[in-house]
Amino acid sequence: MPVIIKRISFFVVLILLWEAVYLLDFWVDSMIPGPLSVAKTIYAGFADMTLVYDILASFRHLLIGLSVSLVIGTLLGILLAKVKTADETLGTMILALQSVPSIVWVPLAIIWFGFTEASIIFVVIIGGTFVMTMNMRIGIKNVAPIYLKAARTMGSKGIDLFMKVIVPASIPHAVTGVRLAWAFSWRALMAGEMLSTGPGLGYTLSYASDFNNMSLVIGIIIIIGVIGSIVDQLIFQRIENKVLKRWGMEEAA
């Protein structure tokens, strides 16, 4: 059976189970609305364009924050890979900060930047920077020694060796870092927006929760998951597979 058929069948069964639970009426509608109610809420949100504006605002925050995090993460990764002292000091701190959940940075962002878009973008930057840094560091440090020996034998050294051998050889790890940075930044974005004054999907989610609009809460959770899955599988996963295949690290996806 094709994978797409399996996935569609799975979600159909899941929705039927959801409808069955709703019809059993164990909980009030304000706690577990039916799938039809959620679908109507999502449709109404797109019809009056409020959800469209929220999605556009969220993507604006994401693109700015993710772009900055990739630049900072790449530079830090190169620094840690090439400077032993930086790796032994700054690297330890970055490794520790990587395990800190994004939501923890929100109070700090609010104190520094207030309830502004800058706070959201700051949290997104923090969310993607550390994972990009560590992947870039691993990519450069794991360049096969035979490549370096062969290049040096042919007279390559210094910046020429770095740009023509080390950087190309580390690209698979860098691409994996970009994919992970996107996922971490997307989660961080929602955490930041939930405590913002809007606009954005996270803000609308928090707003709907405050007014006990569970249909909208579940609808936005579904939208967040669908967007995350589509962007990851249709863009980043495909790019990663093509790069791994190009570098001979994986069979054709």
Short mmCIF file of C-alpha atoms in Angstrom, two decimals:
data_model
loop_
_atom_site.label_atom_id
_atom_site.label_comp_id
_atom_site.label_asym_id
_atom_site.label_seq_id
_atom_site.Cartn_x
_atom_site.Cartn_y
_atom_site.Cartn_z
CA MET A 1 0.00 0.00 0.00
CA PRO A 2 1.44 3.44 -0.90
CA VAL A 3 2.59 5.58 2.00
CA ILE A 4 0.18 8.40 1.14
CA ILE A 5 -2.79 6.00 1.34
CA LYS A 6 -1.60 4.74 4.74
CA ARG A 7 -1.28 8.28 6.05
CA ILE A 8 -4.68 9.36 4.77
CA SER A 9 -6.29 6.23 6.23
CA PHE A 10 -4.59 6.88 9.57
CA PHE A 11 -5.87 10.44 9.80
CA VAL A 12 -9.39 9.41 8.71
CA VAL A 13 -9.47 6.83 11.51
CA LEU A 14 -8.11 9.42 13.93
CA ILE A 15 -10.85 11.92 13.02
CA LEU A 16 -13.52 9.23 13.34
CA LEU A 17 -12.24 8.34 16.81
CA TRP A 18 -12.27 12.04 17.71
CA GLU A 19 -15.88 12.34 16.50
CA ALA A 20 -16.83 9.21 18.47
CA VAL A 21 -15.34 10.63 21.66
CA TYR A 22 -17.20 13.89 21.02
CA LEU A 23 -20.52 12.09 20.47
CA LEU A 24 -20.11 10.07 23.67
CA ASP A 25 -20.43 13.43 25.42
CA PHE A 26 -18.09 12.60 28.29
CA TRP A 27 -16.84 16.18 28.32
CA VAL A 28 -18.55 19.48 27.61
CA ASP A 29 -18.05 21.07 24.18
CA SER A 30 -15.89 23.81 25.68
CA MET A 31 -13.31 21.15 26.57
CA ILE A 32 -13.42 18.86 23.53
CA PRO A 33 -15.24 20.33 20.51
CA GLY A 34 -16.10 18.08 17.58
CA PRO A 35 -13.98 17.96 14.41
CA LEU A 36 -16.77 19.66 12.42
CA SER A 37 -16.79 22.62 14.84
CA VAL A 38 -13.00 22.94 14.53
CA ALA A 39 -13.21 22.75 10.72
CA LYS A 40 -15.85 25.51 10.68
CA THR A 41 -13.66 27.70 12.92
CA ILE A 42 -10.63 27.20 10.67
CA TYR A 43 -12.71 27.99 7.58
CA ALA A 44 -14.10 31.14 9.20
CA GLY A 45 -10.59 32.24 10.14
CA PHE A 46 -9.37 31.89 6.57
CA ALA A 47 -12.57 33.41 5.16
CA ASP A 48 -12.19 36.63 7.18
CA MET A 49 -8.40 36.56 6.60
CA THR A 50 -7.47 36.69 10.32
CA LEU A 51 -5.63 33.37 10.18
CA VAL A 52 -3.94 34.41 6.92
CA TYR A 53 -2.58 37.57 8.59
CA ASP A 54 -1.47 35.49 11.59
CA ILE A 55 0.38 33.00 9.38
CA LEU A 56 2.08 35.80 7.43
CA ALA A 57 3.13 37.53 10.66
CA SER A 58 4.50 34.28 12.07
CA PHE A 59 6.49 33.59 8.91
CA ARG A 60 7.90 37.13 8.96
CA HIS A 61 9.15 36.58 12.51
CA LEU A 62 10.49 33.17 11.55
CA LEU A 63 12.34 34.24 8.42
CA ILE A 64 14.08 37.14 10.18
CA GLY A 65 14.98 35.13 13.27
CA LEU A 66 16.00 31.97 11.41
CA SER A 67 18.20 33.90 8.95
CA VAL A 68 20.07 35.61 11.78
CA SER A 69 20.41 32.36 13.73
CA LEU A 70 21.90 30.57 10.70
CA VAL A 71 24.51 33.29 10.20
CA ILE A 72 25.45 33.43 13.89
CA GLY A 73 25.36 29.64 14.24
CA THR A 74 27.59 29.12 11.20
CA LEU A 75 30.18 31.63 12.40
CA LEU A 76 30.17 30.21 15.93
CA GLY A 77 30.43 26.66 14.58
CA ILE A 78 33.49 27.59 12.52
CA LEU A 79 35.03 29.32 15.53
CA LEU A 80 34.52 26.32 17.80
CA ALA A 81 35.87 23.92 15.19
CA LYS A 82 39.02 25.91 14.43
CA VAL A 83 39.93 27.42 17.82
CA LYS A 84 40.53 24.83 20.53
CA THR A 85 40.29 27.30 23.43
CA ALA A 86 36.93 28.60 22.16
CA ASP A 87 35.69 25.02 21.85
CA GLU A 88 36.76 24.19 25.40
CA THR A 89 35.12 27.29 26.92
CA LEU A 90 32.42 28.82 24.73
CA GLY A 91 31.58 25.38 23.30
CA THR A 92 30.76 24.04 26.76
CA MET A 93 28.43 26.95 27.41
CA ILE A 94 26.66 26.57 24.05
CA LEU A 95 26.23 22.85 24.67
CA ALA A 96 24.59 23.65 28.00
CA LEU A 97 22.38 26.40 26.56
CA GLN A 98 21.23 24.06 23.78
CA SER A 99 19.29 22.07 26.37
CA VAL A 100 17.43 25.13 27.71
CA PRO A 101 13.81 25.19 26.44
CA SER A 102 12.88 28.17 24.28
CA ILE A 103 10.05 29.23 26.61
CA VAL A 104 12.67 29.96 29.30
CA TRP A 105 14.08 32.77 27.17
CA VAL A 106 10.73 34.57 26.84
CA PRO A 107 10.80 36.41 30.24
CA LEU A 108 14.33 37.58 29.49
CA ALA A 109 13.29 38.77 26.03
CA ILE A 110 10.33 40.70 27.46
CA ILE A 111 12.56 42.42 30.03
CA TRP A 112 15.09 43.40 27.37
CA PHE A 113 12.78 44.25 24.46
CA GLY A 114 9.32 44.59 26.01
CA PHE A 115 6.17 43.20 24.39
CA THR A 116 7.42 43.85 20.88
CA GLU A 117 8.24 41.84 17.77
CA ALA A 118 11.91 42.16 18.74
CA SER A 119 11.22 39.86 21.71
CA ILE A 120 9.73 37.21 19.45
CA ILE A 121 12.60 37.43 16.96
CA PHE A 122 15.13 37.22 19.80
CA VAL A 123 13.58 33.98 21.06
CA VAL A 124 13.56 32.58 17.51
CA ILE A 125 17.23 33.47 17.08
CA ILE A 126 18.13 31.76 20.34
CA GLY A 127 16.06 28.74 19.34
CA GLY A 128 17.96 28.12 16.10
CA THR A 129 21.48 29.38 16.83
CA PHE A 130 22.78 26.72 19.20
CA VAL A 131 21.74 23.69 17.16
CA MET A 132 23.19 25.27 14.01
CA THR A 133 26.43 26.00 15.87
CA MET A 134 26.89 22.43 17.04
CA ASN A 135 26.11 20.91 13.65
CA MET A 136 28.51 23.27 11.88
CA ARG A 137 31.21 22.47 14.44
CA ILE A 138 30.73 18.72 13.98
CA GLY A 139 30.73 19.08 10.20
CA ILE A 140 34.08 20.88 10.13
CA LYS A 141 35.75 18.69 12.76
CA ASN A 142 34.62 15.50 11.02
CA VAL A 143 36.13 16.24 7.61
CA ALA A 144 37.86 13.03 6.52
CA PRO A 145 41.64 13.32 7.15
CA ILE A 146 42.36 11.76 3.75
CA TYR A 147 40.76 14.79 2.06
CA LEU A 148 43.01 17.14 4.01
CA LYS A 149 46.13 15.09 3.32
CA ALA A 150 45.35 14.88 -0.38
CA ALA A 151 44.70 18.63 -0.62
CA ARG A 152 47.89 19.49 1.28
CA THR A 153 49.87 17.15 -0.96
CA MET A 154 48.64 19.17 -3.92
CA GLY A 155 49.75 22.41 -2.26
CA SER A 156 46.46 23.62 -0.80
CA LYS A 157 46.65 25.31 2.61
CA GLY A 158 45.19 28.11 4.71
CA ILE A 159 42.08 29.81 3.38
CA ASP A 160 42.33 27.87 0.11
CA LEU A 161 42.18 24.56 2.00
CA PHE A 162 39.30 25.83 4.13
CA MET A 163 37.16 27.15 1.26
CA LYS A 164 37.84 24.38 -1.29
CA VAL A 165 37.99 21.30 0.96
CA ILE A 166 36.71 21.83 4.50
CA VAL A 167 33.60 23.90 3.68
CA PRO A 168 32.34 21.61 0.88
CA ALA A 169 32.99 18.50 3.00
CA SER A 170 31.03 19.94 5.93
CA ILE A 171 27.94 20.86 3.89
CA PRO A 172 25.92 17.70 4.75
CA HIS A 173 26.21 18.51 8.47
CA ALA A 174 25.43 22.17 7.75
CA VAL A 175 22.26 21.23 5.86
CA THR A 176 21.18 18.99 8.73
CA GLY A 177 21.85 21.93 11.03
CA VAL A 178 19.63 24.19 8.92
CA ARG A 179 16.82 21.65 9.05
CA LEU A 180 17.10 21.28 12.83
CA ALA A 181 17.42 25.06 13.27
CA TRP A 182 14.15 25.50 11.35
CA ALA A 183 12.37 23.00 13.62
CA PHE A 184 13.75 24.54 16.83
CA SER A 185 13.02 28.08 15.59
CA TRP A 186 9.44 27.15 14.68
CA ARG A 187 8.83 25.85 18.20
CA ALA A 188 10.54 28.89 19.72
CA LEU A 189 8.40 31.17 17.56
CA MET A 190 5.19 29.78 19.03
CA ALA A 191 6.56 30.13 22.57
CA GLY A 192 7.52 33.75 21.92
CA GLU A 193 4.27 34.70 20.22
CA MET A 194 2.11 33.22 22.98
CA LEU A 195 3.37 35.89 25.37
CA SER A 196 3.36 38.71 22.82
CA THR A 197 0.73 41.28 21.92
CA GLY A 198 0.38 39.89 18.41
CA PRO A 199 -0.05 39.37 15.59
CA GLY A 200 0.88 35.74 14.98
CA LEU A 201 -0.42 32.20 15.35
CA GLY A 202 0.99 31.88 18.88
CA TYR A 203 -0.70 35.10 19.99
CA THR A 204 -4.07 34.02 18.55
CA LEU A 205 -3.67 30.64 20.25
CA SER A 206 -3.11 32.33 23.61
CA TYR A 207 -5.99 34.75 22.94
CA ALA A 208 -8.36 31.88 22.10
CA SER A 209 -7.32 30.03 25.26
CA ASP A 210 -8.03 33.10 27.42
CA PHE A 211 -11.58 33.24 26.03
CA ASN A 212 -12.06 29.45 26.23
CA ASN A 213 -12.49 29.15 22.45
CA MET A 214 -11.34 25.53 22.24
CA SER A 215 -12.34 25.14 18.58
CA LEU A 216 -9.90 27.90 17.66
CA VAL A 217 -7.23 26.54 20.03
CA ILE A 218 -7.35 23.08 18.45
CA GLY A 219 -7.64 24.59 14.97
CA ILE A 220 -4.45 26.63 15.42
CA ILE A 221 -2.61 23.63 16.90
CA ILE A 222 -3.58 21.69 13.76
CA ILE A 223 -2.43 24.57 11.51
CA ILE A 224 0.92 24.81 13.36
CA GLY A 225 1.48 21.07 13.00
CA VAL A 226 0.48 20.99 9.34
CA ILE A 227 2.72 23.94 8.42
CA GLY A 228 5.63 22.42 10.35
CA SER A 229 5.21 19.05 8.68
CA ILE A 230 4.78 20.48 5.16
CA VAL A 231 7.79 22.80 5.37
CA ASP A 232 9.98 20.09 6.91
CA GLN A 233 9.06 17.28 4.51
CA LEU A 234 8.59 19.21 1.29
CA ILE A 235 11.52 21.60 1.65
CA PHE A 236 14.17 20.81 4.24
CA GLN A 237 13.98 17.00 4.15
CA ARG A 238 14.20 16.97 0.36
CA ILE A 239 17.15 19.35 0.38
CA GLU A 240 18.88 17.23 3.02
CA ASN A 241 18.28 14.00 1.06
CA LYS A 242 19.60 15.52 -2.16
CA VAL A 243 22.72 16.83 -0.44
CA LEU A 244 23.41 13.51 1.30
CA LYS A 245 22.93 11.70 -2.01
CA ARG A 246 25.16 14.20 -3.82
CA TRP A 247 27.91 13.69 -1.22
CA GLY A 248 27.53 9.90 -1.44
CA MET A 249 26.30 9.57 2.14
CA GLU A 250 22.87 8.14 1.37
CA GLU A 251 21.07 6.25 -1.38
CA ALA A 252 18.51 8.09 -3.51
CA ALA A 253 15.58 9.15 -1.35
#
